[in-house]
Amino acid sequence: MTIMEDIIPEMAEQQSEPHIPESRVLIIMTGGTICMRPSPSGFIPARGFQEQCLARVPTFNDGSRSTMMDVVVDNTGQIKGHPSLRTPQTVYGRRVRYTVFEFEELLDSSSIDAKGWAEIAKTVERNYTLFDAFVILHGTDSLAYTCSALSFMLQNLGKTVILTGSQAPMLELQNDAGDNLLGSLVVAGHFMIPEVCLYFNNKLFRGNRSCKVAASDFAAFNSPNCVPLAVTTSMRTNVNWDLINRPTNIQHFSIQTNLDTTHVACLRIFPGIKPEMIDAVLKLDGLRGLVLETFGAGNAPHGQDNALINVLADAIKRGIVIVNVTQCLTGSVSPVYATGMSLSRAGVVAGLDLTTEAALTKLAYLLALPNATPESVARDMSRSLRGELTEVSQPVFQHPDGALTERVQALTVLGYAIAQGDLQRVEEILKLEHHYLLNDADYSGNTPVHLAATSPSLPILRFLLMQGGSVHMRNSNGRTPLFLAANAGLSEHVMLLRQSGAHLHSDERAAAQLLARRRPGVWGLAGIGPREISDREMEEAGEERLAERMMAGSAP
Ligand code: ASP
């Protein structure tokens, strides 16, 4: 399954040096305890985190020469060089090179709002092609809300985004900041987990499933309705690959920043609550959505005259979307009891096992989508968009510990099917609960998408992408599938990969520039060289060509 590269003399020289691969991670500092220092008025966020807190610590700085990393710092596309640091080599034989980009105003996270979330989303978007992954440093108080909001705002995310913070500042003698940040950096630098995640106390949680459960314990977060996506032990980080969500559209990464947070509210039911109280909230000027925290499996007091239900039903008729979530930490809203059923008969949407944080931010996201109607929002609140809720409970296929042989065998069989252009076989193999194979790699680091990028069958490449295969993984030579497809001269593969958001990694650009001198056409399609095609042109040209192929009946 080795893919031969067209090595040109200038590159051969570089390749003779022993080379330890490096991942490039952007750390975005928004504030929080992790960077705080004491002041006369209590702890406040302080600037200079990279120099003051990281540069002096050997686990965060291997002492090598600091090179500059480009960071796009504003909406005009202004690029500023930031000094980088590099971790020592990890157990996975890599190093992580990173730089910290600090926001103008560092916040205690209790003061963050939709504007702050938009700023984080924009920073990721502006720097998306320059880095392999992103780590966002944030206070813990509202961290679960920010994780949930970002999970919806970052659409078709193809790279790892991890939020973390700490209970004690990095400069305190006993702190959790070092472990939380190092763990996040290592996961971000090694694993392709294209989700918004939260790393804390050695666990990686799905961001929109998490909530803060302790005010001062180091184990401050949990995701009670979803097992951790990964757990770090003294030996390694074990990723629960069966759980990882992947984008399954042929679409670019994009962001949606205008959340309607000003027209949603949250209300907790309690014994004795008066219908008038709920009515007063529902009559707030411009209110469009309410998250109702109910008892147990989604129950609210009936009352003698149904007054509470009537208040809710009237509001729903006025176009307000009301979502039912449980006050319990685990479990789901379900119509088991009469008191819960009457809520759903009144038109209240079952939020299933959504956390309040996810329900509130999802409502704000859906209400702000173009053409949103109360009906479309109500429908989508009960559907899983980013793994934030469990639609139906299905048994999860788990591999016993000794399953390595099966894994290697399955990957080999898949590799042959791809090489032979046998789409039917590829579909069969992946159907057999083998989705984890998508981002698995053979001995030379090639994933199935790498193999399909150079195999003759375009439908196989499309199929793998639509199953969630990553376009950003790099093989042992540091090559992306896009590089391999361009190098093989496969223009249609190159176009399909670019429509799916693929771009050349910054480490590949020098080699690609040289190769583009020989074959400007296909490398131009890959976005490099004298005949470089921009993302926009590619999308337009791509759609036309795709339409032609569909008409000719050759597209799947
Ligand atoms: N108040 C702090 C914040 O959320 C708490 C923390 O970071 O742990 O910014």
XYZ file of C-alpha atoms and ligand atoms in Angstrom:
565
model
C 0.000 0.000 0.000
C 2.985 2.325 -0.305
C 2.349 5.353 -2.448
C 5.435 6.315 -4.456
C 6.188 9.986 -4.413
C 7.716 11.863 -7.255
C 10.848 13.014 -5.393
C 12.724 15.849 -6.992
C 16.418 16.502 -6.244
C 15.912 19.581 -4.017
C 13.606 17.591 -1.767
C 15.766 14.479 -1.664
C 18.421 16.455 0.207
C 15.966 17.535 2.912
C 14.627 14.008 3.269
C 18.038 12.554 4.101
C 18.042 14.393 7.490
C 16.482 12.468 10.366
C 13.090 14.051 10.614
C 10.744 14.090 13.594
C 7.301 15.172 12.465
C 5.815 18.288 14.034
C 2.170 19.223 14.436
C 1.225 22.903 14.407
C -1.265 23.997 17.039
C -2.672 27.465 17.656
C -3.447 28.212 21.308
C -6.094 30.909 21.609
C -6.062 32.624 25.006
C -9.408 34.148 26.002
C -8.729 34.482 29.765
C -9.850 32.509 32.820
C -8.097 31.331 35.966
C -5.403 29.541 33.956
C -3.694 32.889 33.180
C -4.739 34.782 36.314
C -2.543 36.560 38.853
C -3.434 38.035 42.238
C -4.422 41.724 42.426
C -5.744 43.876 45.287
C -9.272 43.165 44.001
C -8.802 39.380 43.658
C -7.521 37.189 40.801
C -7.549 38.878 37.384
C -6.466 37.609 33.930
C -2.915 38.654 32.960
C -1.121 38.894 29.602
C 2.172 37.284 28.543
C 1.116 33.660 29.166
C 3.572 32.146 26.650
C 6.651 33.942 28.003
C 5.711 33.940 31.707
C 4.122 30.530 32.063
C 5.235 28.238 29.225
C 8.688 29.264 27.956
C 10.325 28.369 31.294
C 8.825 24.905 31.622
C 10.753 22.040 29.931
C 7.602 20.043 29.104
C 6.292 23.026 27.147
C 9.605 24.130 25.650
C 12.300 21.745 24.400
C 14.766 24.630 24.294
C 15.121 24.578 20.496
C 15.403 27.784 18.466
C 12.062 29.600 18.444
C 10.796 30.098 14.900
C 8.013 32.502 13.976
C 4.504 31.220 13.208
C 2.121 33.248 11.078
C -1.177 34.091 12.762
C -4.028 35.947 11.052
C -4.960 38.459 13.713
C -7.994 40.362 12.415
C -10.809 40.576 9.904
C -8.660 42.395 7.331
C -6.476 39.277 7.068
C -3.478 40.978 8.686
C -0.788 38.373 9.414
C 1.603 38.779 12.359
C 4.577 36.550 13.109
C 4.317 35.029 16.610
C 7.312 33.350 18.268
C 6.641 29.638 18.632
C 7.637 27.022 21.223
C 7.970 23.283 20.742
C 7.290 20.388 23.096
C 9.842 17.595 23.504
C 9.168 14.441 21.490
C 6.018 12.635 22.662
C 5.464 8.891 23.090
C 3.932 8.964 19.621
C 7.227 10.148 18.084
C 6.053 13.674 17.294
C 6.616 17.165 18.590
C 3.995 19.837 18.897
C 4.937 23.320 17.743
C 2.603 26.002 18.981
C 2.144 29.674 19.642
C -0.250 31.511 21.949
C -2.504 34.166 20.431
C -3.955 36.366 23.183
C -7.249 38.221 22.793
C -7.127 42.019 23.229
C -9.338 41.781 26.289
C -8.814 38.754 28.550
C -11.996 37.791 30.371
C -13.164 36.077 33.489
C -15.431 33.667 31.620
C -18.468 34.635 33.673
C -18.486 37.782 31.491
C -18.364 36.053 28.091
C -21.285 36.389 25.699
C -22.164 35.698 22.051
C -19.683 38.392 20.928
C -16.839 36.509 22.617
C -17.975 33.206 21.066
C -18.028 34.869 17.633
C -14.483 36.161 18.174
C -13.255 32.654 18.994
C -15.028 31.177 15.945
C -13.559 33.882 13.678
C -10.044 33.310 15.016
C -10.331 29.594 14.236
C -11.718 30.331 10.766
C -9.034 32.893 9.885
C -6.273 30.484 10.885
C -7.919 27.254 9.785
C -5.500 26.451 6.969
C -2.387 27.541 8.900
C -2.691 25.074 11.801
C -3.434 21.381 12.302
C -5.539 21.922 15.407
C -6.693 24.531 17.930
C -6.573 24.707 21.730
C -8.710 27.398 23.342
C -7.899 28.549 26.877
C -10.977 29.743 28.728
C -12.315 30.165 32.259
C -14.177 27.194 33.644
C -17.315 29.000 34.850
C -19.027 29.290 31.463
C -16.808 26.810 29.617
C -19.615 24.279 28.983
C -21.747 27.032 27.404
C -18.880 28.149 25.149
C -18.138 24.554 24.115
C -21.783 23.982 23.239
C -22.106 27.259 21.343
C -18.922 26.646 19.332
C -19.954 23.107 18.471
C -22.904 24.558 16.540
C -21.108 27.655 15.223
C -18.233 25.680 13.650
C -19.921 23.964 10.704
C -18.337 21.041 8.799
C -15.430 21.112 11.196
C -12.608 18.920 9.912
C -9.935 19.603 12.566
C -9.594 19.087 16.292
C -10.714 21.959 18.533
C -10.132 21.533 22.279
C -11.170 23.931 25.022
C -9.555 23.801 28.413
C -8.835 25.895 31.486
C -7.954 25.223 35.092
C -9.141 25.478 38.651
C -5.836 27.007 39.811
C -3.637 29.483 37.878
C -0.570 28.187 36.036
C 1.634 30.311 38.283
C 0.292 28.765 41.509
C 2.568 26.135 43.031
C -0.081 23.396 42.997
C -2.158 23.703 39.895
C -4.008 21.674 37.287
C -3.196 24.147 34.514
C -0.021 22.421 33.304
C -1.639 18.975 32.997
C -4.799 20.294 31.356
C -2.891 22.330 28.782
C -0.239 19.703 28.034
C -2.899 16.994 27.691
C -4.892 19.204 25.325
C -1.801 20.010 23.240
C -0.802 16.368 22.922
C -4.310 15.221 21.954
C -4.681 18.138 19.510
C -1.247 17.465 18.047
C -1.745 13.736 17.471
C -5.369 12.764 16.966
C -7.806 13.869 14.309
C -10.956 14.366 16.358
C -12.975 16.845 14.283
C -15.243 17.967 17.099
C -15.380 20.761 19.650
C -14.037 19.000 22.752
C -13.328 19.861 26.373
C -10.183 18.438 27.995
C -10.000 18.423 31.792
C -8.398 16.252 34.436
C -7.096 13.704 31.868
C -10.414 13.274 30.086
C -11.555 14.495 26.700
C -15.293 15.194 26.649
C -17.580 16.068 23.769
C -17.965 19.807 24.394
C -21.732 20.004 23.938
C -22.310 17.117 26.385
C -20.247 18.555 29.199
C -21.138 20.516 32.305
C -19.232 21.977 35.239
C -19.848 19.726 38.222
C -17.404 21.012 40.852
C -16.441 24.530 41.920
C -12.965 23.669 43.168
C -12.149 19.963 42.580
C -9.671 19.266 39.819
C -12.293 16.930 38.320
C -14.443 19.955 37.503
C -16.217 18.614 34.404
C -18.209 15.629 33.363
C -20.423 14.595 30.467
C -22.978 12.490 32.295
C -24.842 11.258 29.211
C -21.834 10.522 27.021
C -18.705 8.584 27.931
C -15.446 10.514 27.415
C -14.143 10.648 23.845
C -10.663 9.884 25.180
C -8.878 9.225 28.457
C -5.213 9.931 29.173
C -3.335 7.418 31.315
C 0.307 7.256 32.367
C 1.015 5.229 29.208
C -0.977 6.893 26.458
C -4.259 8.511 25.453
C -6.960 6.011 24.543
C -9.415 7.438 22.041
C -12.901 5.993 21.846
C -12.908 6.078 18.027
C -16.389 4.583 17.677
C -17.825 7.705 19.286
C -16.068 10.339 17.223
C -18.311 12.407 14.953
C -16.988 13.342 11.546
C -18.313 15.705 8.885
C -20.169 13.709 6.226
C -20.807 16.458 3.665
C -18.735 17.494 0.689
C -18.556 21.000 2.075
C -16.018 23.476 3.350
C -15.578 24.426 6.966
C -17.627 27.552 7.703
C -18.837 29.486 10.727
C -22.168 30.908 11.801
C -21.540 33.732 14.235
C -24.841 35.524 14.851
C -26.449 33.492 17.622
C -29.781 34.852 18.854
C -28.862 34.742 22.538
C -30.914 37.814 23.417
C -34.256 36.182 22.638
C -33.877 32.881 24.503
C -34.281 32.138 28.197
C -34.065 29.305 30.669
C -36.425 28.552 33.531
C -36.220 25.903 36.250
C -39.507 24.431 37.429
C -39.886 24.016 41.212
C -42.665 22.685 43.428
C -45.201 25.469 43.854
C -44.120 27.525 40.817
C -46.956 29.791 39.719
C -48.150 29.754 36.109
C -48.033 33.592 36.237
C -44.261 33.444 36.773
C -43.803 31.318 33.671
C -46.226 33.526 31.755
C -44.234 36.636 32.729
C -41.066 35.117 31.258
C -42.886 33.943 28.133
C -44.228 37.473 27.612
C -40.758 39.057 27.708
C -40.402 41.408 24.762
C -39.257 39.519 21.638
C -38.780 36.130 23.346
C -38.464 33.336 20.730
C -37.297 30.320 22.704
C -37.426 28.925 26.250
C -35.583 26.014 27.824
C -37.744 24.559 30.579
C -35.859 22.503 33.172
C -38.390 19.981 34.405
C -38.433 17.165 36.966
C -37.165 13.648 36.260
C -38.145 12.284 32.865
C -39.609 15.646 31.838
C -42.490 16.312 34.200
C -44.029 19.596 35.330
C -46.777 20.250 37.920
C -50.218 19.636 36.455
C -52.165 22.110 38.589
C -55.906 21.770 39.104
C -57.092 23.838 36.192
C -54.295 23.063 33.745
C -53.264 26.711 34.019
C -49.556 25.968 33.599
C -50.065 23.858 30.479
C -52.366 26.521 29.036
C -49.727 29.216 29.548
C -47.206 27.085 27.680
C -49.638 26.151 24.895
C -50.559 29.827 24.354
C -46.900 30.802 24.064
C -46.285 28.010 21.544
C -49.224 29.276 19.500
C -47.551 32.721 19.521
C -44.500 31.079 17.858
C -42.271 30.576 20.918
C -40.284 27.311 20.871
C -40.278 25.643 24.316
C -37.795 22.837 24.922
C -38.123 20.362 27.774
C -34.875 19.228 29.454
C -34.463 17.338 32.712
C -33.047 18.751 35.936
C -31.372 15.381 36.494
C -27.721 14.955 35.649
C -28.279 11.745 33.679
C -31.106 10.323 31.623
C -33.486 11.672 29.069
C -36.831 13.430 28.786
C -39.363 10.817 27.678
C -43.163 10.699 27.625
C -43.620 8.080 30.359
C -45.801 9.983 32.834
C -49.070 11.770 32.224
C -47.577 15.051 33.483
C -44.825 14.861 30.878
C -47.167 13.742 28.104
C -49.394 16.732 28.571
C -46.377 18.982 27.979
C -45.671 17.298 24.675
C -49.368 17.438 23.713
C -49.204 21.196 24.296
C -46.369 21.359 21.727
C -43.382 21.451 24.080
C -40.365 19.894 22.321
C -38.626 16.948 24.012
C -34.979 17.920 24.479
C -34.161 14.235 25.206
C -30.788 14.111 27.007
C -29.572 17.603 26.055
C -27.779 19.529 28.773
C -29.257 22.933 29.564
C -26.097 24.537 28.158
C -26.475 22.698 24.856
C -30.247 23.301 24.671
C -29.875 27.041 25.206
C -27.032 27.564 22.725
C -28.620 25.245 20.140
C -31.860 27.232 20.342
C -29.932 30.478 19.861
C -28.075 28.930 16.884
C -31.163 27.485 15.168
C -33.251 30.627 15.659
C -30.549 32.666 13.906
C -30.271 30.401 10.840
C -31.567 31.975 7.628
C -35.215 31.009 6.970
C -35.682 29.585 10.499
C -39.335 29.049 11.467
C -40.695 27.889 14.849
C -41.511 24.560 13.155
C -38.008 24.054 11.707
C -36.410 24.996 15.031
C -38.726 22.667 16.994
C -37.961 19.811 14.577
C -34.179 20.275 14.750
C -34.128 20.611 18.542
C -34.911 16.888 18.819
C -32.338 15.871 16.209
C -28.665 15.344 16.767
C -26.689 17.940 14.788
C -23.282 17.540 16.477
C -23.764 14.537 18.729
C -25.328 16.752 21.420
C -28.210 14.350 22.121
C -29.022 10.677 21.862
C -31.761 10.210 19.266
C -32.207 6.483 19.786
C -30.179 4.283 22.042
C -28.263 1.777 19.962
C -25.766 -0.721 21.289
C -22.241 0.476 20.570
C -19.932 -2.097 19.040
C -16.857 -2.391 21.248
C -13.607 -4.056 20.287
C -12.156 -6.408 22.836
C -8.528 -5.709 23.666
C -7.073 -8.424 21.465
C -8.779 -7.178 18.297
C -5.671 -5.743 16.683
C -5.373 -8.524 14.130
C -8.905 -8.042 12.947
C -8.252 -4.329 12.667
C -5.111 -4.735 10.591
C -6.781 -7.352 8.417
C -9.823 -5.193 7.798
C -7.629 -2.225 6.857
C -5.621 -4.363 4.444
C -8.742 -5.738 2.774
C -10.094 -2.202 2.526
C -6.805 -1.030 0.986
C -7.043 -3.719 -1.718
C -10.676 -2.895 -2.469
C -9.746 0.783 -2.876
C -6.775 -0.024 -5.098
C -8.986 -2.242 -7.285
C -11.663 0.433 -7.537
C -14.238 -1.946 -6.022
C -16.796 0.467 -4.551
C -19.238 -2.265 -3.583
C -16.602 -4.064 -1.510
C -15.531 -0.794 0.137
C -19.147 -0.116 1.091
C -19.537 -3.625 2.481
C -16.401 -3.407 4.621
C -17.375 -0.084 6.147
C -20.940 -1.254 6.752
C -19.658 -4.037 9.027
C -19.260 -1.633 11.967
C -15.858 -0.723 10.618
C -16.209 3.032 10.595
C -13.189 3.399 12.812
C -11.152 2.301 9.777
C -11.860 5.594 8.050
C -9.146 7.512 9.829
C -6.961 4.538 10.647
C -3.573 4.338 8.949
C -1.429 1.580 7.470
C 2.281 1.090 8.220
C 3.197 4.133 6.093
C 0.599 6.342 7.715
C -1.783 6.291 4.753
C -5.460 6.401 5.649
C -8.131 5.002 3.307
C -8.627 8.579 2.024
C -4.905 8.752 1.117
C -5.274 5.496 -0.786
C -8.445 6.622 -2.544
C -6.790 9.927 -3.450
C -4.460 8.031 -5.773
C -6.740 5.178 -6.806
C -8.585 5.413 -10.127
C -12.088 5.438 -8.642
C -13.513 8.881 -7.906
C -16.770 7.385 -6.502
C -14.733 5.556 -3.824
C -13.067 8.791 -2.772
C -16.457 10.508 -2.648
C -17.952 7.628 -0.647
C -15.156 7.725 1.946
C -15.505 11.505 2.308
C -19.258 11.205 2.769
C -18.704 8.609 5.487
C -16.544 11.084 7.399
C -13.000 10.299 6.186
C -10.702 13.188 7.093
C -9.036 15.280 4.359
C -6.520 16.663 6.859
C -4.684 13.551 8.053
C -1.013 13.351 7.078
C 0.924 10.156 6.352
C 4.360 9.309 7.747
C 5.950 11.557 5.117
C 3.719 14.401 6.268
C 1.631 14.267 3.083
C -2.091 15.024 2.880
C -4.410 13.169 0.464
C -4.572 16.389 -1.589
C -0.808 16.398 -2.091
C -0.846 12.763 -3.210
C -3.734 13.290 -5.637
C -2.025 16.312 -7.221
C 1.266 14.459 -7.372
C -0.503 11.607 -9.158
C -1.958 14.135 -11.635
C -5.577 13.250 -10.753
C -7.396 16.552 -11.360
C -10.878 15.320 -10.505
C -9.692 13.830 -7.221
C -7.957 17.116 -6.445
C -11.136 19.072 -7.118
C -13.305 16.772 -5.024
C -10.865 16.962 -2.123
C -10.773 20.750 -2.308
C -14.563 20.967 -2.384
C -14.439 18.959 0.841
C -12.231 21.582 2.468
C -8.814 20.016 1.799
C -5.807 22.313 1.611
C -2.087 21.740 1.397
C -0.358 21.753 4.770
C 2.168 24.551 5.259
C 4.931 21.901 5.533
C 4.028 20.649 2.028
C 3.968 23.954 0.244
C 7.684 24.173 -0.564
C 7.660 20.723 -2.208
C 4.399 21.522 -3.974
C 5.813 24.820 -5.368
C 8.696 22.906 -6.932
C 6.434 20.197 -8.353
C 4.080 22.874 -9.727
C 6.834 24.100 -12.049
C 6.532 20.825 -13.909
C 2.770 20.387 -13.800
C 1.179 23.800 -13.211
C -2.304 22.586 -14.205
C -3.055 20.016 -11.542
C -1.069 21.846 -8.850
C -2.999 25.014 -9.688
C -6.182 23.057 -8.915
C -4.594 22.036 -5.622
C -4.185 25.754 -4.857
C -0.491 26.274 -5.508
C 1.875 27.648 -8.134
C 1.482 30.124 -11.002
C -2.004 28.864 -11.968
C -3.379 28.739 -8.449
C -7.187 28.387 -8.120
C -8.807 30.004 -5.083
C -11.316 28.214 -2.821
C -14.154 30.261 -4.273
C -13.246 29.578 -7.915
C -12.892 25.932 -7.024
C -16.347 25.763 -5.494
C -17.905 27.384 -8.590
C -15.888 25.384 -11.136
C -16.366 22.259 -9.064
C -20.121 22.528 -9.016
C -20.303 22.927 -12.809
C -18.093 19.932 -13.429
C -19.919 17.929 -10.860
C -23.212 18.804 -12.529
C -21.803 17.632 -15.884
C -20.745 14.357 -14.315
C -24.134 13.880 -12.698
C -25.810 14.434 -16.115
C -23.489 11.874 -17.657
C -24.504 9.487 -14.879
C -20.971 8.904 -13.643
C -21.276 10.590 -10.262
C -22.527 8.440 -7.411
N -14.016 32.683 37.229
C -13.082 31.919 36.449
C -13.517 31.980 35.000
O -14.422 31.288 34.642
C -13.029 30.509 36.929
C -12.056 29.623 36.182
O -11.456 29.954 35.196
O -11.881 28.497 36.649
O -12.949 32.714 34.235
